[in-house]
Amino acid sequence: MDPLLAPSRLAELLADPDPARRPVVLDVRWRLGGPPARPDHDAAHIPGAVFVDMDTDLADPPGPAGRHPLPSVERLQAALRRAGVRDDSLVVAHDDAQGVQAARAWWLLRWAGFAPGTVAVLDGGFRGWVDAGLPTTAEPSRPAPGDVTVRPGGMPVLDADEAAALARSGVLLDARAPERYRGEHEPVDPKAGHIPGARNAPATDVLGSDGRWLPPAALAEWLGGLAEAGEGEVGAYCGSGATAAALVLAAEHAGFRSPERPVPLYVGSWSNWSADPQRPVATGAAP
């Protein structure tokens, strides 16, 4: 599979007569600040999809490491097994924000040892599925328990010091909305602004006006402009390490970075950086 999957293609895969070949669908709908998205899943979801919680399944509890720190191996493995994920599964994640949030699940599965081509994000998200006239159900999904073994370390990560160094020596992309990057508005974290030297690259810019991801050539041009020639080191962060995963996915989908050389992610992101009073903060539109 390509890291982005069209709704029609997912429907074809789910129609496979062999249940063992059908992908596991993870519903990762989530909203910054709430309300919880589980009721939306319960009311209507892709047949067979299993809800996974961004806060409790795809992250450890918030703390000094950030609002969405990496989940423990035990936490992530238990959540994936409940969803029916096996070591040989194809997995497709979706949200209702065109895939920007579901990219966190894509990234975590790759971090957990899934190979390129075995994990994808639904292009257009749940809304794209519905707009395509594809079926939904309120029937709870009850998959057979999976047997996946989480093997961490499959994707590169940055800590705060490494992110600071990259902002000076390479390119560190900030995937938050421009007003949060500039320090004009900060709804959840202790301080407003950005890591000095970081460049704003809103994750929503990976989307076209139709809510689908931009074509690879357009994504490559956008990323290349942000990272100049695109040959130096590039990293990404956001508020809590969730939406910046969309930049990692975009770089791979665009061919800007190969699956063997993915863009590293500062998982703690601004929620970790801004909690440390010793860390400098920049404001305004300039890096």
Coordinates of C-alpha atoms in Angstrom, one line a residue:
M1 CA 0.0 0.0 0.0
D2 CA 1.0 3.6 -0.5
P3 CA 1.0 5.5 2.8
L4 CA -2.2 7.3 1.6
L5 CA -5.1 5.2 0.5
A6 CA -8.2 6.3 -1.4
P7 CA -11.6 5.4 0.1
S8 CA -12.4 3.3 -3.0
R9 CA -9.2 1.3 -2.6
L10 CA -9.9 0.7 1.0
A11 CA -13.4 -0.5 0.1
E12 CA -11.9 -3.0 -2.4
L13 CA -9.5 -4.3 0.2
L14 CA -12.3 -4.8 2.8
A15 CA -14.3 -6.7 0.3
D16 CA -11.6 -9.4 0.0
P17 CA -13.3 -12.8 0.5
D18 CA -10.5 -13.9 2.7
P19 CA -10.9 -12.2 6.1
A20 CA -7.2 -12.7 6.8
R21 CA -6.2 -10.5 4.0
R22 CA -8.6 -7.6 4.9
P23 CA -6.9 -4.6 6.5
V24 CA -7.5 -3.7 10.1
V25 CA -9.1 -0.2 10.2
L26 CA -8.3 2.0 13.1
D27 CA -10.6 4.9 13.9
V28 CA -8.4 7.7 15.4
R29 CA -10.9 10.5 15.4
W30 CA -9.8 13.1 18.0
R31 CA -10.2 16.8 18.7
L32 CA -7.8 19.1 20.5
G33 CA -9.6 20.2 23.7
G34 CA -12.5 17.8 23.1
P35 CA -15.3 16.8 23.0
P36 CA -14.4 13.1 22.9
A37 CA -14.8 11.4 19.5
R38 CA -15.8 8.0 20.8
P39 CA -19.6 8.8 20.6
D40 CA -19.1 9.7 16.9
H41 CA -17.5 6.3 16.3
D42 CA -20.4 4.6 18.1
A43 CA -23.0 6.4 16.0
A44 CA -21.4 5.6 12.6
H45 CA -18.1 4.1 11.5
I46 CA -16.6 2.1 8.7
P47 CA -17.7 -1.5 9.0
G48 CA -15.2 -3.4 11.1
A49 CA -13.3 -0.3 12.2
V50 CA -12.1 -0.2 15.8
F51 CA -11.8 3.0 17.8
V52 CA -8.4 3.7 19.3
D53 CA -8.0 6.7 21.7
M54 CA -5.3 9.2 20.9
D55 CA -4.9 10.1 24.6
T56 CA -5.0 6.6 26.2
D57 CA -4.0 4.1 23.5
L58 CA -1.5 6.1 21.3
A59 CA 0.2 7.9 24.1
D60 CA 1.3 7.5 27.7
P61 CA -0.3 9.9 30.3
P62 CA 0.7 13.5 30.0
G63 CA 3.6 14.8 32.1
P64 CA 7.0 16.3 31.8
A65 CA 7.6 14.5 28.5
G66 CA 4.6 16.2 26.9
R67 CA 0.9 15.9 26.4
H68 CA 1.2 12.8 24.1
P69 CA 4.5 11.1 25.0
L70 CA 5.4 7.9 23.3
P71 CA 3.2 5.0 24.7
S72 CA 4.9 2.2 26.5
V73 CA 5.4 -0.9 24.5
E74 CA 2.9 -2.6 26.8
R75 CA 0.2 0.1 26.3
L76 CA 0.5 0.2 22.5
Q77 CA 0.7 -3.5 22.1
A78 CA -2.4 -4.1 24.2
A79 CA -4.4 -1.5 22.2
L80 CA -3.3 -2.9 18.9
R81 CA -4.1 -6.5 20.0
R82 CA -7.6 -5.4 21.1
A83 CA -8.1 -3.9 17.7
G84 CA -7.2 -7.2 16.1
V85 CA -3.8 -6.2 14.7
R86 CA -1.5 -9.1 13.9
D87 CA 2.2 -9.1 12.9
D88 CA 1.2 -9.7 9.3
S89 CA -1.7 -7.3 9.2
L90 CA -2.3 -4.4 6.8
V91 CA -3.4 -1.5 8.9
V92 CA -5.3 1.6 7.7
A93 CA -5.9 4.5 10.1
H94 CA -8.4 7.3 9.6
D95 CA -9.8 10.3 11.5
D96 CA -12.3 13.0 10.5
A97 CA -9.7 15.6 9.7
Q98 CA -8.5 14.2 6.4
G99 CA -5.7 12.1 7.9
V100 CA -3.7 14.8 9.8
Q101 CA -4.5 13.2 13.1
A102 CA -4.5 9.6 11.8
A103 CA -0.9 10.1 10.8
R104 CA 0.0 9.7 14.5
A105 CA -1.2 6.0 14.3
W106 CA 0.6 5.5 11.0
W107 CA 3.8 6.9 12.5
L108 CA 3.5 4.8 15.7
L109 CA 2.9 1.6 13.8
R110 CA 6.0 2.3 11.7
W111 CA 7.9 3.1 15.0
A112 CA 6.6 -0.2 16.4
G113 CA 8.2 -2.2 13.5
F114 CA 5.7 -2.3 10.7
A115 CA 7.3 -2.1 7.3
P116 CA 6.6 0.5 4.7
G117 CA 3.7 -0.6 2.6
T118 CA 1.8 -2.3 5.4
V119 CA 0.4 0.9 7.1
A120 CA -1.6 3.6 5.5
V121 CA -3.8 6.6 6.2
L122 CA -7.2 7.0 4.6
D123 CA -7.0 10.0 2.3
G124 CA -9.9 12.3 3.1
G125 CA -10.6 10.6 6.4
F126 CA -14.1 9.4 7.5
R127 CA -15.7 12.3 5.7
G128 CA -14.1 11.2 2.5
W129 CA -15.4 7.7 3.0
V130 CA -19.0 9.1 3.6
D131 CA -18.8 11.5 0.7
A132 CA -17.8 8.6 -1.6
G133 CA -21.1 7.0 -0.7
L134 CA -19.5 4.1 1.1
P135 CA -21.3 2.2 3.9
T136 CA -21.2 3.0 7.6
T137 CA -22.6 1.2 10.6
A138 CA -23.3 1.6 14.3
E139 CA -22.8 -2.1 14.9
P140 CA -19.9 -2.5 17.3
S141 CA -16.8 -4.2 15.9
R142 CA -15.6 -7.3 17.7
P143 CA -12.4 -8.4 16.1
A144 CA -10.5 -11.5 17.1
P145 CA -7.6 -10.5 19.4
G146 CA -4.4 -9.8 17.5
D147 CA -1.0 -11.2 18.2
V148 CA 1.2 -8.2 17.2
T149 CA 4.5 -7.7 18.9
V150 CA 5.6 -4.1 19.2
R151 CA 9.3 -3.7 18.4
P152 CA 10.1 0.0 19.1
G153 CA 12.7 2.1 17.3
G154 CA 11.5 1.8 13.7
M155 CA 11.2 5.6 13.3
P156 CA 13.8 8.3 14.3
V157 CA 12.9 10.6 17.2
L158 CA 14.3 13.8 18.6
D159 CA 14.6 15.0 22.1
A160 CA 14.5 18.7 23.1
D161 CA 18.2 19.2 22.8
E162 CA 18.4 17.5 19.4
A163 CA 15.4 19.6 18.2
A164 CA 17.2 22.8 19.3
A165 CA 20.4 21.8 17.5
L166 CA 18.5 20.9 14.3
A167 CA 16.8 24.3 14.4
R168 CA 20.2 25.9 14.3
S169 CA 22.1 23.5 11.9
G170 CA 19.4 22.2 9.7
V171 CA 15.6 22.7 9.3
L172 CA 13.1 22.1 12.0
L173 CA 9.5 22.4 10.8
D174 CA 6.7 23.5 13.2
A175 CA 3.4 21.8 12.1
R176 CA 1.1 24.0 14.2
A177 CA -1.3 26.7 13.0
P178 CA 0.4 30.0 12.1
E179 CA -1.2 31.9 15.0
R180 CA 0.2 29.3 17.5
Y181 CA 3.6 29.4 15.8
R182 CA 3.7 33.2 16.0
G183 CA 2.7 33.1 19.7
E184 CA -0.6 35.0 19.2
H185 CA -2.7 32.2 20.5
E186 CA -1.9 29.2 22.7
P187 CA -4.9 27.1 23.9
V188 CA -3.2 24.4 25.9
D189 CA 0.5 24.8 26.6
P190 CA 2.3 26.9 29.2
K191 CA 3.9 29.4 26.9
A192 CA 3.1 30.8 23.4
G193 CA 5.6 30.9 20.6
H194 CA 8.0 28.5 18.8
I195 CA 11.4 26.9 19.1
P196 CA 14.0 29.5 18.0
G197 CA 15.0 28.8 14.4
A198 CA 12.0 26.6 13.6
R199 CA 10.0 27.3 10.4
N200 CA 6.3 27.2 10.3
A201 CA 4.8 24.4 8.1
P202 CA 1.2 24.0 9.1
A203 CA 0.1 20.3 8.8
T204 CA -3.1 21.4 7.2
D205 CA -1.1 22.7 4.2
V206 CA -0.6 19.1 3.1
L207 CA -4.3 19.2 2.1
G208 CA -5.9 20.6 -1.0
S209 CA -9.2 22.6 -1.1
D210 CA -11.1 19.3 -1.5
G211 CA -9.9 17.9 1.8
R212 CA -7.6 15.3 0.1
W213 CA -3.9 15.3 0.4
L214 CA -1.9 17.1 -2.3
P215 CA -0.3 15.1 -5.1
P216 CA 3.2 13.9 -4.4
A217 CA 4.8 16.5 -6.8
A218 CA 3.0 19.4 -5.0
L219 CA 4.0 18.1 -1.6
A220 CA 7.6 17.7 -2.7
E221 CA 7.6 21.3 -4.0
W222 CA 6.1 22.6 -0.7
L223 CA 8.5 20.7 1.5
G224 CA 11.5 21.6 -0.8
G225 CA 10.6 25.3 -0.5
L226 CA 10.5 25.0 3.3
A227 CA 13.7 23.0 3.5
E228 CA 15.5 24.9 0.8
A229 CA 17.2 22.3 -1.4
G230 CA 15.9 19.5 0.8
E231 CA 19.4 17.9 1.1
G232 CA 20.1 18.9 4.7
E233 CA 18.7 17.4 7.9
V234 CA 15.0 18.0 8.4
G235 CA 12.9 17.4 11.5
A236 CA 9.4 18.1 12.6
Y237 CA 7.4 19.0 15.7
C238 CA 3.9 20.3 16.6
G239 CA 2.0 20.8 19.8
S240 CA 2.3 17.3 21.3
G241 CA 3.8 15.1 18.6
A242 CA 0.5 14.2 16.8
T243 CA -0.1 16.4 13.8
A244 CA 3.7 16.7 13.0
A245 CA 3.5 13.0 12.0
A246 CA 1.6 14.2 9.0
L247 CA 4.7 16.0 7.8
V248 CA 6.7 12.8 8.2
L249 CA 4.1 11.0 6.1
A250 CA 4.0 13.8 3.5
A251 CA 7.7 13.7 3.1
E252 CA 7.6 9.9 2.4
H253 CA 4.5 10.1 0.1
A254 CA 6.2 12.9 -1.9
G255 CA 9.5 11.1 -2.3
F256 CA 11.1 14.0 -0.4
R257 CA 12.5 11.4 2.0
S258 CA 12.7 7.7 1.4
P259 CA 11.1 5.2 3.8
E260 CA 14.7 4.2 4.8
R261 CA 15.5 7.9 5.8
P262 CA 12.3 9.3 7.3
V263 CA 12.0 12.8 8.8
P264 CA 12.7 12.5 12.6
L265 CA 9.9 13.6 14.9
Y266 CA 10.3 15.6 18.2
V267 CA 7.6 13.6 20.0
G268 CA 7.5 15.8 23.1
S269 CA 7.1 18.9 20.8
W270 CA 5.9 22.2 22.1
S271 CA 4.1 20.7 25.1
N272 CA 7.5 19.4 26.3
W273 CA 9.6 22.4 25.2
S274 CA 7.3 25.1 26.8
A275 CA 7.1 23.2 30.1
D276 CA 10.8 23.8 30.7
P277 CA 11.3 27.4 31.9
Q278 CA 15.0 27.3 30.8
R279 CA 14.1 26.8 27.1
P280 CA 14.1 29.9 25.0
V281 CA 10.9 30.9 23.1
A282 CA 10.6 32.9 19.9
T283 CA 7.5 34.8 18.7
G284 CA 6.5 36.4 15.5
A285 CA 6.5 35.1 11.9
A286 CA 10.3 34.8 11.6
P287 CA 12.2 31.7 12.7

